[in-house]
Amino acid sequence: MPEGHVTHRLADTISADFAGQIVTSSSPQGRFANEAARITGRVLTEGEAYGKHLFVGFDGIDERVHVHLGLAGRLTFGAGAPPAPVGAIRWRMSGEASYADLRGPAACDLLRPDEVTALLARLGPDPLRDDADPDLGWQRVHASSMSIAALLMDQRVAAGVGNIFRAEVLYRHRLDPMMAGRLLRRAEWDAIWDDLVDLMHAALAIGRIDTVRPEHMPEAMGRPPRVDRHGGEVYVYRRTGQRCHVCGSVVRTAELAGRNLFWCPGCQRRSRRRVLR
DNA sequence: TGTCCATGATCAA
DNA sequence: TGATCCTGGACAT
């Protein structure tokens, strides 16, 4: 259940809980058994995240563990010695005082440095990383006739952005999701990028995605709190059929490239700008 | 107990 | 565009 802030948070937790410690590594489910065995007895150096990809390094071995949670994956932590495995645990790692369990990842591999390099070459700038260059994202957006909604899900445009940040950032900038990328102005992209940097850092710090501005928060508008199951206050994500907090229009949804897209037809108008169908 | 669904991405056609 | 993979939670039966 991850967008980029989750992966970065996990990387930070791994570093905080295990860095400098000799770890024990296993694969109760079995599919990562050979690789996991090579980790046991090594000192963990650090966890690091690029977009939705998580890397874990160890002393004395060039390869790094690479994890991508996909839709279903989750990485959880516990204190003390690990209990008997419950469910399908692909990778279990334990340190001096805690353990981590990985379930259902889309990817869990041991990658050589050249493989890591190749993987990172497929990623665009990550709003959560200081080394990100938003111009690389702009180049793709500016050159594309695809919708801005589709482009924001492209990890080469902005690594770590997922369905929630996509929907919410488009809402916050009042953009029609189906507007072609090439019709976006540079200033609009820069504003989107800056907003992603802010929103994703806030989500990283808080551990949930909040995108609603103070003046639109339920308390400020005299309404009861409305926190989505994902854990945050949002404008349109998964609010199909409910009224927009700002203009009162009914929030809509449509499937786009196999994912649910949410938007407010009142605030995100098909404006004077030409848009895709 | 079963089905559908999810903050994702890849692959074949 | 559709099928597929991964796991577990929500919901229906």
XYZ file of C-alpha atoms (C1' of nucleotides) in Angstrom:
303
model
C 0.000 0.000 0.000
C 2.711 2.449 -0.859
C 3.319 5.725 -2.521
C 6.804 7.151 -2.271
C 6.475 8.581 1.211
C 5.824 5.074 2.567
C 8.968 3.698 0.961
C 11.081 6.532 2.288
C 9.606 6.057 5.714
C 10.453 2.375 5.609
C 14.005 3.143 4.528
C 14.378 5.517 7.460
C 12.995 2.936 9.865
C 15.355 0.273 8.579
C 18.322 2.586 9.040
C 17.176 3.625 12.495
C 16.407 0.124 13.734
C 19.107 -1.969 12.074
C 22.036 0.105 10.792
C 25.311 -0.992 12.344
C 23.829 -4.232 13.609
C 24.555 -7.799 12.604
C 21.318 -9.158 11.241
C 19.733 -12.541 10.767
C 17.870 -12.969 7.508
C 15.493 -15.632 6.291
C 12.561 -16.331 3.992
C 9.877 -18.250 5.885
C 7.830 -18.432 2.695
C 10.883 -19.698 0.803
C 10.979 -17.585 -2.324
C 13.865 -15.441 -1.111
C 15.642 -18.172 0.807
C 18.968 -18.359 -1.034
C 19.417 -14.612 -1.118
C 18.302 -14.165 2.464
C 20.891 -16.688 3.623
C 23.655 -14.597 2.118
C 22.649 -11.658 4.307
C 22.708 -13.448 7.631
C 25.663 -12.486 9.802
C 26.364 -9.247 7.964
C 26.197 -5.717 9.273
C 23.398 -3.663 7.772
C 24.692 -0.357 6.461
C 21.567 1.569 5.477
C 18.153 1.628 3.929
C 17.571 4.003 1.035
C 14.595 4.863 -1.154
C 14.181 6.054 -4.723
C 10.546 6.624 -5.568
C 8.719 3.420 -4.633
C 11.890 1.343 -4.659
C 13.623 0.416 -1.422
C 17.249 -0.675 -1.166
C 19.044 -2.191 1.803
C 22.824 -2.441 1.920
C 25.147 -4.666 3.927
C 28.855 -4.750 4.655
C 30.996 -7.080 2.603
C 28.575 -7.622 -0.249
C 28.141 -5.549 -3.406
C 24.556 -6.520 -3.939
C 21.732 -4.727 -2.219
C 18.320 -6.047 -1.331
C 15.765 -4.378 -3.569
C 12.122 -4.269 -2.535
C 9.103 -2.939 -4.400
C 5.872 -3.331 -2.473
C 3.547 -3.149 -5.453
C -0.123 -2.921 -4.574
C -0.284 -5.637 -1.977
C 3.088 -5.584 -0.307
C 3.779 -4.457 3.224
C 6.787 -4.237 5.444
C 6.121 -4.296 9.154
C 8.329 -3.990 12.193
C 8.199 -5.477 15.658
C 10.154 -5.277 18.872
C 12.101 -8.118 20.418
C 12.548 -11.549 18.942
C 10.383 -12.450 15.937
C 7.350 -14.640 16.677
C 6.435 -17.756 14.731
C 5.700 -16.679 11.145
C 2.077 -15.903 10.292
C 1.061 -15.828 6.644
C 3.463 -15.620 3.729
C 6.579 -13.814 4.847
C 8.901 -13.368 1.900
C 11.727 -11.845 3.873
C 12.291 -11.682 7.584
C 15.198 -9.829 9.110
C 16.011 -9.490 12.770
C 18.546 -7.349 14.580
C 19.510 -6.752 18.177
C 16.164 -5.550 19.435
C 13.664 -5.730 16.595
C 12.627 -7.513 13.439
C 11.046 -6.739 10.076
C 8.620 -8.841 8.023
C 8.013 -8.364 4.310
C 4.823 -9.756 2.767
C 3.438 -9.709 -0.734
C 6.023 -7.546 -2.478
C 5.973 -7.150 -6.228
C 9.750 -7.432 -6.107
C 12.277 -8.692 -3.598
C 15.687 -9.330 -5.121
C 19.367 -9.088 -4.477
C 20.691 -6.686 -7.110
C 24.231 -6.093 -8.274
C 25.418 -2.475 -8.548
C 24.974 -2.472 -12.316
C 21.454 -3.778 -11.936
C 20.663 -1.044 -9.438
C 22.040 1.527 -11.844
C 19.892 0.192 -14.662
C 16.823 0.253 -12.468
C 17.412 3.820 -11.305
C 17.910 4.892 -14.908
C 14.260 4.026 -15.496
C 13.106 6.399 -12.766
C 12.451 10.099 -13.028
C 13.024 12.690 -10.318
C 11.779 11.825 -6.830
C 10.162 14.777 -5.014
C 11.411 13.305 -1.740
C 15.054 13.325 -2.749
C 17.331 16.347 -2.616
C 19.068 15.210 -5.796
C 15.868 15.372 -7.857
C 15.814 17.433 -11.041
C 12.227 18.399 -11.896
C 13.313 19.452 -15.360
C 13.581 15.769 -16.307
C 9.899 15.343 -15.465
C 8.982 18.446 -17.385
C 10.735 17.184 -20.498
C 8.497 14.119 -20.600
C 5.317 15.996 -19.746
C 5.991 18.746 -22.231
C 6.628 16.301 -25.064
C 3.636 14.064 -24.477
C 0.128 13.966 -25.850
C -0.925 11.688 -23.024
C -3.173 13.086 -20.331
C -1.585 14.745 -17.343
C -3.381 12.163 -15.210
C -1.619 9.307 -16.993
C 1.694 11.134 -16.995
C 1.672 11.656 -13.248
C 1.477 7.885 -12.769
C 4.551 7.436 -14.950
C 7.506 6.898 -12.634
C 9.782 8.545 -15.178
C 7.866 11.798 -14.701
C 7.880 11.870 -10.910
C 9.096 8.807 -9.046
C 7.038 7.930 -6.008
C 3.803 9.583 -7.066
C 0.834 7.213 -6.961
C -2.912 7.287 -7.294
C -3.600 9.461 -4.243
C -0.992 12.142 -4.895
C -1.966 12.107 -8.569
C -5.624 12.818 -7.893
C -5.005 15.301 -5.128
C -2.323 17.378 -6.793
C -4.438 17.706 -9.923
C -7.324 18.871 -7.772
C -5.193 21.374 -5.874
C -4.102 22.897 -9.174
C -7.613 22.826 -10.622
C -6.421 20.884 -13.634
C -8.624 18.742 -15.824
C -7.069 15.274 -15.454
C -7.506 14.616 -19.166
C -5.583 17.634 -20.325
C -2.701 16.687 -22.598
C 0.731 17.019 -21.029
C 2.027 19.089 -23.897
C -0.606 21.734 -23.146
C 0.710 22.253 -19.660
C 2.661 25.442 -19.122
C 6.089 25.333 -17.554
C 4.903 27.452 -14.638
C 2.081 24.977 -14.029
C 4.501 22.059 -13.957
C 6.787 23.918 -11.577
C 3.845 24.612 -9.290
C 2.786 20.959 -9.395
C 6.316 19.845 -8.623
C 6.723 22.247 -5.704
C 3.406 21.082 -4.336
C 4.421 17.429 -4.630
C 7.620 18.205 -2.753
C 5.607 19.812 0.045
C 2.805 17.244 0.168
C 5.094 14.232 0.034
C 7.467 15.577 2.668
C 4.502 16.258 4.917
C 3.216 12.733 4.311
C 6.665 11.337 5.052
C 6.786 13.214 8.334
C 3.238 12.449 9.434
C 2.807 8.959 8.013
C -0.378 9.679 6.111
C -1.471 11.728 3.125
C -3.200 14.994 3.997
C -3.859 17.329 1.113
C -6.685 19.540 2.346
C -5.754 23.148 3.029
C -6.541 24.546 6.491
C -9.426 26.684 5.254
C -11.076 23.588 3.732
C -10.628 21.312 6.706
C -13.930 20.032 8.098
C -13.543 21.931 11.366
C -13.030 25.180 9.476
C -16.150 24.511 7.398
C -18.305 23.357 10.268
C -18.455 19.747 9.151
C -17.610 16.478 10.860
C -14.137 15.036 10.244
C -13.853 12.772 7.247
C -10.754 10.649 7.219
C -10.412 8.130 4.436
C -9.408 4.556 5.191
C -5.990 5.335 3.802
C -5.634 7.609 6.798
C -5.739 11.197 5.626
C -7.857 14.199 4.713
C -8.279 14.468 0.964
C -10.304 16.431 -1.589
C -11.290 13.833 -4.157
C -9.468 10.530 -3.711
C -12.054 7.784 -3.185
C -14.813 10.346 -2.610
C -16.911 9.290 -5.593
C -20.501 10.504 -5.340
C -19.787 12.834 -2.434
C -19.841 16.579 -2.699
C -16.738 18.631 -3.285
C -15.806 20.450 -0.092
C -15.164 23.624 -2.039
C -17.716 23.936 -4.850
C -20.328 21.317 -3.943
C -20.135 19.410 -7.218
C -20.351 15.638 -7.061
C -16.922 14.024 -7.186
C -16.540 11.735 -10.157
C -14.508 8.661 -10.939
C -13.427 6.894 -14.096
C -11.049 4.107 -14.917
C -7.909 5.232 -16.636
C -5.229 2.738 -17.610
C -6.623 0.244 -15.162
C -6.638 2.595 -12.177
C -9.391 4.650 -10.611
C -9.142 8.347 -11.285
C -11.022 10.816 -9.076
C -11.768 14.442 -9.791
C -14.202 17.294 -9.225
C -15.870 18.384 -12.465
C -16.621 21.767 -10.953
C -13.168 22.725 -9.757
C -11.216 20.904 -12.457
C -12.824 22.324 -15.532
C -12.403 21.477 -19.133
C -11.299 25.025 -19.654
C -10.354 27.173 -22.623
C -7.429 24.792 -22.905
C -7.820 21.974 -25.359
C -8.110 18.652 -23.671
C -8.058 15.005 -24.550
C -11.122 12.874 -24.541
C -16.283 -19.466 2.807
C -15.954 -16.835 -1.253
C -15.381 -12.621 -4.124
C -13.712 -8.237 -4.940
C -10.585 -4.755 -4.272
C -6.222 -1.954 -3.275
C -1.591 3.935 -2.329
C 1.648 -0.953 -8.506
C 3.897 -2.482 -12.483
C 5.059 -5.773 -16.209
C 4.269 -8.476 -20.096
C 1.996 -10.255 -24.355
C -0.809 -9.238 -28.141
C -6.153 -3.220 -23.646
C -6.132 -7.362 -20.943
C -4.061 -10.892 -18.130
C -1.136 -11.639 -14.475
C 1.458 -11.441 -10.063
C 1.690 -10.612 -4.888
C -1.188 -10.565 0.085
C -4.719 -9.372 3.185
C -8.775 -6.637 4.413
C -13.609 -5.539 3.543
C -17.689 -7.208 2.428
C -21.233 -10.526 0.769
C -23.212 -15.057 1.199
